[in-house]
Amino acid sequence: MDKNIYFREWIHNWTWGTRAAIFIILLVSILQFSLFSLTQNYVVSYFGAQPEDITFSIQVTYVSLLAFLPLQIKLLNYFNTRKYLICVLMMGIVLNLIIMKVTDVNYFIVLRFFQGVTISMIAGAMLTLIFTRLHNEKKQAVGYSVYYGTLLASSVAAGAPSAWIIDNTDWRMIYYIVILFQVLSIIIAFFVFTKERLHRQQPLYQIDWKAYIIMASLMLSVAYFMVYGPRKYWFESREITYCFMLILALLYLFIYREVKTKRPIVHFSIFRSPKFVAGLFLLALFYGFKDTISLIYNHISNVSQWPNYQYVALAACNITGMGIAMYAASQLVMRRRHTLHFFLIGGFGSMCAFNYWMYRIISTDMSFEDLALPIFLHGVACGILFMPIATFILSKVPVNTGISGTLVAGNVRFFSTLHSFAGFYTLQLFFNQHYKEQFLAHLTPYDSVYNEANDTAIQQFLSKGYALQDATNMARATIAKQMAVQSQLLTSQAIFLLVAAATGAIVLGAITLPMIRNFYRNRFSNKTKIIDLQLIEK
């Protein structure tokens, strides 16, 4: 364990005390990241915005969190830890007080960017402190399990009280509660961390501020392009076209600056390792495919219209499965009991089972009992995959590249999530249109099924006292609504089946590729032995 340079002496040797202090401050900071993820419909109505605006605000927060993660490490090593944490927490309180008064979604998005910076400074500092409390062989597995596990679970931790507050009190009460916990974090930081700076101070003049600005601008442009692109029909929109051109320009500037500078944020030498690149590819597949669960959340929110407590309880099932599987996977990784192929087969196999399960049962009358087990299975799949893939990636990064591997992996997660959002949105547009056209072919006066359903609906409205014309219009509207629901159900089925097939192919590849590699290795090895024997005989 490293020399004590952060904690006061009274708590330094109290292992669980330091762990509790770190976790509370980490959780309070990350809660703000996914504060709106499970209550988006209410936030949309509060701001009078589009769902894409709230999605973009969440991605903007993640951009600033990820982009300034390397920067906070330098700041933590420059300032006294206690003063640093207290100042950043107070900045977070000020931001929450300002956000409480904002009613314009554009100002809200800008403030969420700066909120992401404060989250990055606190959460990144806690990640560094987690590393100081662990042995070398446990740092990667346990540290990133706690950090990203908290990040993934924070949506439920924030969603449950947020949903109750929205249903029972004023929406702004959420900010008061967050501020209360931030004050608690300030108190913890004051009593737990040392008064004086005991670590070596790193100069801030070595920070490449221009590179950070370019990287953050690039990520924001990509987020805007991927979130709003599907809604604006991609390059049919001049705005999206200009955004794409800006992405290319910023990407060129960033690569050029990183190649020329003496202290790059990202060392491109890490891409020389084929295993590192393969790990990034697996991470992209994992984050790309896992978001099919959003189809379920959208279905129970918009079609089934479940109450908030059931919505949050279902998400809790997912997080529970994820937590159990992540803990088990981290223990196996630390003990080096299994290879990566074992986790790929188990994780993607579980994800394949989840998607095929949902393909078979998705309907308009699904209950909590129907979904609890498959949603739990989805969490298990995520928990099995994340820790081994992340550890595999970071183990292939040279030590002298610093945080480059973590930053690149975080960007892959960011771009994969955006790609899955845009991809699933585009697929839904395509399949919805396809199935609606099939339904419309039957909405004719010559179709007996349609005529029967239409007449039944008209009679129902007539029996309630509506005039004939009004009853006819309402019957047609009812049938149109039913058609939209059925089209979305068939669309979700098609996407679940596609992802089940894709994840099944990954499992098949993970099983057969090692066998094929061993077969050819043994074959060429035997040939080499035969040639050597022939040379010896000669």
Coordinates of C-alpha atoms in Angstrom, one line a residue:
M1 CA 0.0 0.0 0.0
D2 CA 1.3 3.5 -0.9
K3 CA 2.6 6.0 1.7
N4 CA -0.2 8.0 3.3
I5 CA -0.3 11.3 1.6
Y6 CA -4.0 11.9 1.4
F7 CA -5.8 10.7 4.6
R8 CA -5.5 11.9 8.2
E9 CA -3.8 9.5 10.5
W10 CA -6.9 8.7 12.5
I11 CA -8.5 7.1 9.5
H12 CA -5.6 6.0 7.3
N13 CA -5.3 2.6 8.9
W14 CA -9.1 2.1 9.1
T15 CA -9.7 0.3 5.8
W16 CA -13.5 0.3 5.9
G17 CA -13.6 3.9 7.1
T18 CA -11.5 5.1 4.1
R19 CA -13.5 2.9 1.7
A20 CA -16.8 4.3 3.0
A21 CA -15.6 7.9 2.7
I22 CA -14.4 7.4 -0.9
F23 CA -17.6 5.6 -1.9
I24 CA -20.0 8.1 -0.5
I25 CA -18.2 11.0 -2.2
L26 CA -18.0 9.0 -5.4
L27 CA -21.6 8.1 -5.4
V28 CA -22.8 11.7 -4.6
S29 CA -20.8 13.0 -7.5
I30 CA -21.9 10.4 -10.1
L31 CA -25.5 10.6 -9.0
Q32 CA -25.7 13.9 -10.8
F33 CA -24.6 12.3 -14.1
S34 CA -27.7 10.0 -14.4
L35 CA -30.1 12.1 -12.4
F36 CA -32.5 12.3 -15.3
S37 CA -32.0 8.9 -17.0
L38 CA -35.0 7.2 -15.5
T39 CA -37.3 10.2 -15.5
Q40 CA -36.7 11.6 -19.0
N41 CA -40.4 11.9 -19.8
Y42 CA -41.0 14.3 -16.9
V43 CA -37.9 16.3 -17.6
V44 CA -39.0 16.7 -21.3
S45 CA -42.4 18.0 -20.1
Y46 CA -40.7 20.3 -17.6
F47 CA -38.6 22.0 -20.2
G48 CA -41.0 21.7 -23.0
A49 CA -38.2 20.0 -25.0
Q50 CA -37.8 17.0 -27.3
P51 CA -36.5 13.6 -25.9
E52 CA -33.4 14.1 -28.0
D53 CA -32.5 17.3 -26.1
I54 CA -32.5 15.4 -22.7
T55 CA -30.5 12.6 -24.3
F56 CA -28.0 15.1 -25.6
S57 CA -27.7 16.8 -22.2
I58 CA -26.8 13.4 -20.7
Q59 CA -24.2 12.8 -23.4
V60 CA -22.8 16.4 -22.9
T61 CA -22.3 15.6 -19.3
Y62 CA -20.4 12.4 -20.2
V63 CA -18.3 14.3 -22.7
S64 CA -17.1 16.8 -20.1
L65 CA -16.6 14.0 -17.5
L66 CA -14.5 11.9 -19.9
A67 CA -12.6 14.8 -21.6
F68 CA -11.4 16.3 -18.3
L69 CA -10.6 13.0 -16.6
P70 CA -6.8 13.3 -17.4
L71 CA -6.8 16.9 -16.4
Q72 CA -8.2 16.3 -12.9
I73 CA -5.3 13.9 -12.2
K74 CA -2.9 16.8 -12.7
L75 CA -5.1 19.2 -10.6
L76 CA -5.3 16.6 -7.8
N77 CA -1.5 16.4 -7.8
Y78 CA -1.1 20.2 -7.8
F79 CA -3.5 21.2 -5.0
N80 CA -4.0 20.0 -1.5
T81 CA -6.6 17.2 -1.6
R82 CA -9.0 18.5 1.0
K83 CA -9.1 22.1 -0.4
Y84 CA -9.4 20.7 -3.9
L85 CA -12.4 18.5 -3.1
I86 CA -14.1 21.1 -1.0
C87 CA -13.8 23.8 -3.7
V88 CA -15.1 21.5 -6.5
L89 CA -18.0 20.4 -4.3
M90 CA -18.9 24.0 -3.6
M91 CA -18.7 24.7 -7.4
G92 CA -21.2 21.8 -7.8
I93 CA -23.6 23.3 -5.3
V94 CA -23.5 26.6 -7.1
L95 CA -24.2 24.9 -10.4
N96 CA -27.2 23.0 -8.9
L97 CA -28.6 26.3 -7.5
I98 CA -28.4 27.9 -11.0
I99 CA -29.9 24.9 -12.7
M100 CA -32.9 25.0 -10.3
K101 CA -33.8 28.4 -11.8
V102 CA -33.3 27.5 -15.5
T103 CA -36.3 26.8 -17.7
D104 CA -34.7 26.9 -21.1
V105 CA -33.3 23.6 -22.3
N106 CA -30.3 25.2 -24.1
Y107 CA -29.1 26.9 -20.9
F108 CA -29.7 23.6 -19.2
I109 CA -27.4 21.8 -21.6
V110 CA -24.6 24.3 -21.2
L111 CA -24.8 24.0 -17.4
R112 CA -24.8 20.2 -17.6
F113 CA -21.5 20.5 -19.4
F114 CA -19.9 22.4 -16.5
Q115 CA -21.6 20.0 -14.1
G116 CA -19.9 17.2 -15.9
V117 CA -16.5 18.9 -15.3
T118 CA -17.2 19.0 -11.6
I119 CA -18.3 15.3 -11.6
S120 CA -15.1 14.4 -13.5
M121 CA -12.9 16.3 -10.9
I122 CA -14.5 14.5 -8.0
A123 CA -15.1 11.1 -9.5
G124 CA -11.6 11.0 -11.0
A125 CA -10.1 12.0 -7.7
M126 CA -11.9 9.2 -6.0
L127 CA -10.7 6.7 -8.6
T128 CA -7.1 7.8 -7.9
L129 CA -7.7 7.4 -4.2
I130 CA -9.2 3.9 -4.7
F131 CA -5.9 2.9 -6.4
T132 CA -3.9 4.1 -3.4
R133 CA -5.8 1.8 -1.1
L134 CA -5.3 -1.4 -3.2
H135 CA -2.5 -3.7 -3.8
N136 CA -0.9 -3.6 -7.3
E137 CA -2.5 -6.8 -8.5
K138 CA -5.9 -5.6 -7.5
K139 CA -5.8 -2.0 -8.7
Q140 CA -7.2 -2.5 -12.2
A141 CA -9.8 -5.1 -11.5
V142 CA -11.3 -3.6 -8.3
G143 CA -10.7 0.1 -9.0
Y144 CA -12.5 0.1 -12.3
S145 CA -15.2 -2.3 -11.1
V146 CA -16.1 0.2 -8.3
Y147 CA -15.9 3.2 -10.6
Y148 CA -17.9 2.0 -13.5
G149 CA -20.1 -0.1 -11.4
T150 CA -21.1 3.0 -9.5
L151 CA -21.5 4.9 -12.8
L152 CA -23.9 2.2 -14.1
A153 CA -25.8 1.8 -10.9
S154 CA -26.2 5.5 -10.3
S155 CA -29.2 5.6 -12.6
V156 CA -31.3 3.5 -10.3
A157 CA -29.9 5.2 -7.2
A158 CA -31.0 8.6 -8.6
G159 CA -34.1 7.3 -10.5
A160 CA -36.0 5.9 -7.5
P161 CA -36.0 9.1 -5.3
S162 CA -36.4 11.3 -8.4
A163 CA -39.5 9.4 -9.6
W164 CA -41.1 9.7 -6.1
I165 CA -40.3 13.4 -5.9
I166 CA -41.7 14.1 -9.3
D167 CA -45.0 12.3 -8.4
N168 CA -45.4 13.8 -5.0
T169 CA -43.6 17.2 -4.7
D170 CA -42.0 20.0 -6.7
W171 CA -39.5 18.9 -9.3
R172 CA -36.8 21.2 -7.9
M173 CA -36.7 19.3 -4.6
I174 CA -34.3 16.9 -6.3
Y175 CA -31.7 19.6 -6.4
Y176 CA -32.1 20.4 -2.7
I177 CA -31.5 16.7 -1.9
V178 CA -28.4 16.6 -4.1
I179 CA -27.1 19.8 -2.5
L180 CA -27.7 18.2 1.0
F181 CA -25.6 15.2 0.0
Q182 CA -22.9 17.5 -1.4
V183 CA -22.7 19.3 1.9
L184 CA -22.3 15.9 3.6
S185 CA -19.4 15.2 1.2
I186 CA -17.8 18.5 2.1
I187 CA -18.0 17.5 5.8
I188 CA -16.5 14.1 5.1
A189 CA -13.7 15.7 3.0
F190 CA -12.9 18.2 5.8
F191 CA -12.5 15.5 8.5
V192 CA -11.0 12.7 6.4
F193 CA -8.3 14.3 4.3
T194 CA -5.0 15.9 5.3
K195 CA -4.7 19.6 6.0
E196 CA -1.4 20.1 4.2
R197 CA -0.3 18.9 0.8
L198 CA 2.1 15.9 1.3
H199 CA 2.5 14.8 -2.3
R200 CA 4.9 16.2 -4.9
Q201 CA 3.4 19.1 -6.7
Q202 CA 3.1 18.8 -10.5
P203 CA 3.3 22.1 -12.5
L204 CA 0.2 23.1 -14.4
Y205 CA 2.0 24.8 -17.2
Q206 CA 2.7 21.4 -18.8
I207 CA -1.0 21.0 -19.5
D208 CA -1.9 21.1 -23.2
W209 CA -5.1 23.2 -22.8
K210 CA -5.6 23.5 -26.6
A211 CA -5.7 19.7 -27.0
Y212 CA -8.3 19.4 -24.3
I213 CA -10.5 22.0 -25.9
I214 CA -10.2 20.4 -29.3
M215 CA -11.0 16.9 -27.9
A216 CA -14.0 18.2 -26.0
S217 CA -15.3 20.1 -29.1
L218 CA -14.8 16.9 -31.2
M219 CA -16.8 14.8 -28.7
L220 CA -19.6 17.3 -28.4
S221 CA -19.8 17.5 -32.2
V222 CA -20.0 13.7 -32.5
A223 CA -22.7 13.6 -29.8
Y224 CA -24.8 16.2 -31.6
F225 CA -24.3 14.4 -34.9
M226 CA -25.4 11.0 -33.5
V227 CA -28.2 12.2 -31.4
Y228 CA -29.9 14.6 -33.8
G229 CA -28.8 13.0 -37.0
P230 CA -31.5 10.2 -37.2
R231 CA -34.2 12.8 -36.4
K232 CA -33.1 15.1 -39.1
Y233 CA -32.6 12.3 -41.7
W234 CA -28.8 12.6 -41.6
F235 CA -27.3 14.4 -44.5
E236 CA -30.6 15.6 -45.8
S237 CA -30.2 18.3 -43.1
R238 CA -27.7 21.1 -43.9
E239 CA -27.1 21.4 -40.1
I240 CA -26.0 17.8 -39.8
T241 CA -23.8 18.0 -42.9
Y242 CA -22.0 21.0 -41.5
C243 CA -21.6 19.2 -38.2
F244 CA -20.0 16.2 -39.9
M245 CA -17.6 18.5 -41.7
L246 CA -16.7 20.1 -38.4
I247 CA -16.0 16.6 -36.9
L248 CA -13.6 15.8 -39.7
A249 CA -11.7 19.1 -39.2
L250 CA -11.5 18.7 -35.4
L251 CA -10.4 15.1 -35.8
Y252 CA -7.5 16.2 -38.1
L253 CA -6.5 19.0 -35.7
F254 CA -6.5 16.6 -32.7
I255 CA -4.4 13.9 -34.4
Y256 CA -2.0 16.5 -35.8
R257 CA -1.5 18.1 -32.4
E258 CA -1.1 14.8 -30.6
V259 CA 1.6 13.7 -33.0
K260 CA 3.5 17.0 -32.8
T261 CA 3.3 17.7 -29.1
K262 CA 5.9 16.4 -26.5
R263 CA 3.2 15.5 -23.9
P264 CA 0.2 14.1 -25.8
I265 CA -3.0 13.3 -24.0
V266 CA -3.3 10.1 -26.1
H267 CA -0.2 8.1 -27.1
F268 CA -1.0 6.6 -30.4
S269 CA 1.6 3.9 -29.9
I270 CA -1.0 2.0 -27.9
F271 CA -2.7 1.1 -31.1
R272 CA 0.3 -0.9 -32.2
S273 CA -0.8 -3.7 -30.0
P274 CA -3.3 -6.0 -31.9
K275 CA -4.7 -7.3 -28.6
F276 CA -5.4 -3.8 -27.4
V277 CA -7.3 -3.0 -30.6
A278 CA -9.1 -6.4 -30.4
G279 CA -10.1 -5.5 -26.8
L280 CA -11.5 -2.1 -28.0
F281 CA -13.5 -3.9 -30.7
L282 CA -15.0 -6.2 -28.1
L283 CA -15.8 -3.3 -25.8
A284 CA -17.5 -1.6 -28.7
L285 CA -19.6 -4.7 -29.5
F286 CA -20.6 -5.0 -25.8
Y287 CA -21.8 -1.4 -25.5
G288 CA -23.4 -1.5 -28.9
F289 CA -25.5 -4.5 -28.2
K290 CA -26.4 -4.0 -24.6
D291 CA -28.6 -1.0 -25.2
T292 CA -31.5 -3.1 -26.6
I293 CA -32.7 -2.9 -23.0
S294 CA -33.8 0.6 -23.8
L295 CA -36.5 -0.8 -26.1
I296 CA -38.0 -2.4 -23.0
Y297 CA -37.8 0.7 -20.9
N298 CA -39.4 2.7 -23.7
H299 CA -42.2 0.1 -24.2
I300 CA -43.2 0.0 -20.5
S301 CA -43.0 3.8 -20.3
N302 CA -44.9 4.7 -23.5
V303 CA -47.1 1.7 -24.3
S304 CA -47.7 -0.1 -21.0
Q305 CA -47.4 3.1 -19.0
W306 CA -46.2 1.5 -15.8
P307 CA -46.1 3.5 -12.6
N308 CA -42.7 4.9 -11.7
Y309 CA -42.0 2.5 -8.8
Q310 CA -42.3 -0.5 -11.1
Y311 CA -40.1 1.2 -13.7
V312 CA -37.4 1.8 -11.1
A313 CA -37.8 -1.7 -9.6
L314 CA -37.2 -3.3 -13.0
A315 CA -34.0 -1.3 -13.4
A316 CA -33.0 -2.4 -9.9
C317 CA -33.3 -6.0 -11.1
N318 CA -30.9 -5.2 -13.9
I319 CA -28.4 -3.5 -11.6
T320 CA -28.6 -6.3 -9.1
G321 CA -27.6 -8.9 -11.8
M322 CA -24.9 -6.6 -13.0
G323 CA -23.4 -6.1 -9.5
I324 CA -23.4 -9.8 -8.6
A325 CA -21.9 -10.8 -12.0
M326 CA -19.3 -8.0 -11.9
Y327 CA -18.2 -9.0 -8.4
A328 CA -17.8 -12.6 -9.4
A329 CA -16.0 -11.7 -12.6
S330 CA -13.6 -9.4 -10.8
Q331 CA -12.7 -12.2 -8.4
L332 CA -12.1 -14.6 -11.2
V333 CA -10.0 -12.1 -13.1
M334 CA -7.8 -11.4 -10.0
R335 CA -7.3 -15.1 -9.4
R336 CA -6.6 -15.6 -13.1
R337 CA -8.9 -18.7 -13.1
H338 CA -10.3 -18.3 -16.7
T339 CA -9.3 -16.8 -20.0
L340 CA -11.1 -14.0 -21.8
H341 CA -12.9 -16.5 -24.0
F342 CA -14.7 -18.0 -21.0
F343 CA -16.2 -14.6 -20.2
L344 CA -17.0 -13.8 -23.8
I345 CA -18.9 -17.1 -24.1
G346 CA -20.8 -16.6 -20.8
G347 CA -21.4 -12.8 -21.3
F348 CA -22.5 -12.7 -25.0
G349 CA -24.3 -16.1 -24.5
S350 CA -26.4 -14.5 -21.7
M351 CA -27.0 -11.4 -23.9
C352 CA -28.1 -13.7 -26.8
A353 CA -30.5 -15.5 -24.4
F354 CA -31.9 -12.2 -23.2
N355 CA -32.6 -10.8 -26.7
Y356 CA -34.1 -14.1 -27.9
W357 CA -36.2 -14.3 -24.7
M358 CA -37.5 -10.7 -25.3
Y359 CA -38.2 -11.6 -29.0
R360 CA -40.5 -14.4 -27.8
I361 CA -42.4 -12.6 -25.0
I362 CA -42.7 -8.9 -25.9
S363 CA -46.3 -7.8 -26.1
T364 CA -48.7 -5.1 -24.9
D365 CA -49.6 -6.9 -21.7
M366 CA -46.3 -7.8 -20.1
S367 CA -46.1 -7.8 -16.3
F368 CA -43.3 -7.1 -13.9
E369 CA -43.0 -10.8 -13.3
D370 CA -42.6 -11.5 -17.0
L371 CA -39.7 -9.1 -17.3
A372 CA -37.8 -9.4 -14.0
L373 CA -35.8 -12.5 -14.8
P374 CA -34.8 -11.6 -18.4
I375 CA -33.8 -8.1 -17.2
F376 CA -31.8 -9.6 -14.4
L377 CA -30.1 -11.9 -17.0
H378 CA -29.2 -8.8 -19.1
G379 CA -27.5 -7.3 -16.0
V380 CA -25.6 -10.6 -15.5
A381 CA -24.4 -10.4 -19.1
C382 CA -23.1 -6.9 -18.7
G383 CA -21.4 -7.8 -15.4
I384 CA -19.7 -10.8 -16.9
L385 CA -18.4 -8.9 -19.9
F386 CA -17.3 -5.4 -18.7
M387 CA -14.7 -6.2 -16.1
P388 CA -12.7 -8.9 -18.1
I389 CA -12.8 -6.8 -21.3
A390 CA -11.7 -3.6 -19.4
T391 CA -8.9 -5.5 -17.6
F392 CA -7.8 -7.1 -20.9
I393 CA -7.6 -3.7 -22.6
L394 CA -5.7 -2.0 -19.8
S395 CA -3.3 -4.9 -19.4
K396 CA -2.1 -4.4 -23.1
V397 CA -1.3 -0.8 -22.6
P398 CA 2.4 0.2 -21.9
V399 CA 3.0 1.8 -18.5
N400 CA 4.7 4.9 -20.1
T401 CA 1.5 5.9 -21.9
G402 CA -0.2 7.0 -18.7
I403 CA -3.9 7.2 -18.8
S404 CA -4.1 6.9 -22.6
G405 CA -5.7 3.4 -22.4
T406 CA -8.4 4.5 -20.0
L407 CA -9.2 7.6 -22.0
V408 CA -9.4 5.7 -25.3
A409 CA -11.5 2.9 -23.8
G410 CA -13.8 5.6 -22.3
N411 CA -14.1 7.2 -25.8
V412 CA -14.9 3.8 -27.3
R413 CA -17.7 3.4 -24.7
F414 CA -19.0 6.9 -25.5
F415 CA -19.0 6.4 -29.3
S416 CA -20.4 2.9 -29.1
T417 CA -23.3 4.1 -26.9
L418 CA -24.0 7.0 -29.4
H419 CA -23.8 4.5 -32.3
S420 CA -26.2 2.1 -30.7
F421 CA -28.6 5.0 -30.0
A422 CA -28.5 6.2 -33.6
G423 CA -28.5 2.7 -35.0
F424 CA -31.5 1.5 -33.0
Y425 CA -33.3 4.7 -33.8
T426 CA -32.7 4.3 -37.6
L427 CA -33.6 0.6 -37.4
Q428 CA -36.9 1.5 -35.7
L429 CA -37.7 4.1 -38.4
F430 CA -37.0 1.5 -41.1
F431 CA -39.0 -1.4 -39.6
N432 CA -41.8 0.9 -38.4
Q433 CA -42.3 2.2 -41.9
H434 CA -42.1 -1.4 -43.3
Y435 CA -44.7 -2.8 -41.0
K436 CA -47.0 0.3 -41.2
E437 CA -47.1 -0.1 -45.0
Q438 CA -48.0 -3.8 -44.6
F439 CA -50.8 -2.8 -42.2
L440 CA -52.0 0.0 -44.5
A441 CA -52.5 -2.6 -47.3
H442 CA -55.3 -4.1 -45.2
L443 CA -57.0 -0.8 -44.3
T444 CA -59.4 -0.9 -47.3
P445 CA -63.2 -1.2 -47.6
Y446 CA -62.6 -4.7 -49.1
D447 CA -60.8 -6.1 -46.1
S448 CA -63.3 -8.0 -43.9
V449 CA -61.1 -8.0 -40.8
Y450 CA -60.7 -4.2 -41.0
N451 CA -64.4 -3.6 -41.6
E452 CA -65.4 -5.7 -38.7
A453 CA -62.9 -4.0 -36.3
N454 CA -64.0 -0.6 -37.5
D455 CA -67.7 -1.3 -37.1
T456 CA -67.1 -2.7 -33.6
A457 CA -65.2 0.5 -32.6
I458 CA -67.9 2.8 -34.1
Q459 CA -70.6 0.9 -32.2
Q460 CA -68.7 1.3 -29.0
F461 CA -68.4 5.0 -29.4
L462 CA -72.1 5.3 -30.4
S463 CA -73.1 3.4 -27.3
K464 CA -71.3 6.1 -25.3
G465 CA -73.5 8.9 -26.8
Y466 CA -71.2 10.2 -29.6
A467 CA -72.6 11.3 -32.9
L468 CA -72.0 9.1 -35.9
Q469 CA -69.4 11.3 -37.5
D470 CA -67.5 11.7 -34.3
A471 CA -67.7 8.0 -33.6
T472 CA -66.4 7.2 -37.0
N473 CA -63.4 9.6 -36.6
M474 CA -62.6 8.3 -33.2
A475 CA -62.8 4.7 -34.4
R476 CA -60.3 5.4 -37.1
A477 CA -58.0 7.2 -34.6
T478 CA -58.2 4.1 -32.3
I479 CA -57.3 1.8 -35.1
A480 CA -54.4 4.0 -36.2
K481 CA -53.1 4.0 -32.6
Q482 CA -53.4 0.2 -32.4
M483 CA -51.6 0.0 -35.7
A484 CA -48.7 2.2 -34.4
V485 CA -48.4 0.0 -31.3
Q486 CA -48.3 -3.2 -33.3
S487 CA -45.8 -1.8 -35.7
Q488 CA -43.5 -0.9 -32.8
L489 CA -43.9 -4.3 -31.2
L490 CA -43.0 -6.0 -34.5
T491 CA -40.1 -3.5 -34.8
S492 CA -38.8 -4.4 -31.4
Q493 CA -39.1 -8.1 -32.2
A494 CA -37.0 -7.7 -35.4
I495 CA -34.3 -5.8 -33.5
F496 CA -34.2 -8.3 -30.7
L497 CA -33.9 -11.1 -33.2
L498 CA -31.1 -9.3 -35.1
V499 CA -29.1 -8.7 -31.9
A500 CA -29.7 -12.3 -30.7
A501 CA -28.2 -13.6 -34.0
A502 CA -25.2 -11.2 -33.8
T503 CA -24.4 -12.1 -30.2
G504 CA -24.9 -15.7 -31.0
A505 CA -22.4 -15.4 -33.9
I506 CA -19.9 -13.8 -31.4
V507 CA -20.3 -16.8 -29.0
L508 CA -19.8 -19.2 -31.9
G509 CA -16.7 -17.3 -32.9
A510 CA -15.3 -17.4 -29.3
I511 CA -15.8 -21.1 -29.2
T512 CA -14.5 -22.1 -32.7
L513 CA -11.6 -19.6 -33.2
P514 CA -9.4 -21.1 -30.4
M515 CA -10.1 -24.6 -31.7
I516 CA -9.1 -23.5 -35.3
R517 CA -6.0 -21.7 -34.0
N518 CA -4.9 -24.7 -32.0
F519 CA -5.5 -27.1 -34.9
Y520 CA -3.3 -25.1 -37.3
R521 CA -0.7 -24.5 -34.6
N522 CA -0.4 -28.2 -34.0
R523 CA -0.4 -29.0 -37.7
F524 CA 2.4 -26.6 -38.5
S525 CA 4.2 -27.7 -35.4
N526 CA 4.1 -31.3 -36.5
K527 CA 5.3 -30.3 -40.0
T528 CA 8.2 -28.4 -38.5
K529 CA 9.2 -31.5 -36.4
I530 CA 9.0 -33.7 -39.5
I531 CA 11.3 -31.3 -41.4
D532 CA 13.7 -31.1 -38.5
L533 CA 13.9 -34.9 -38.4
Q534 CA 14.5 -35.2 -42.1
L535 CA 17.3 -32.7 -41.9
I536 CA 18.9 -34.6 -39.0
E537 CA 18.7 -37.9 -40.9
K538 CA 20.4 -36.2 -43.9

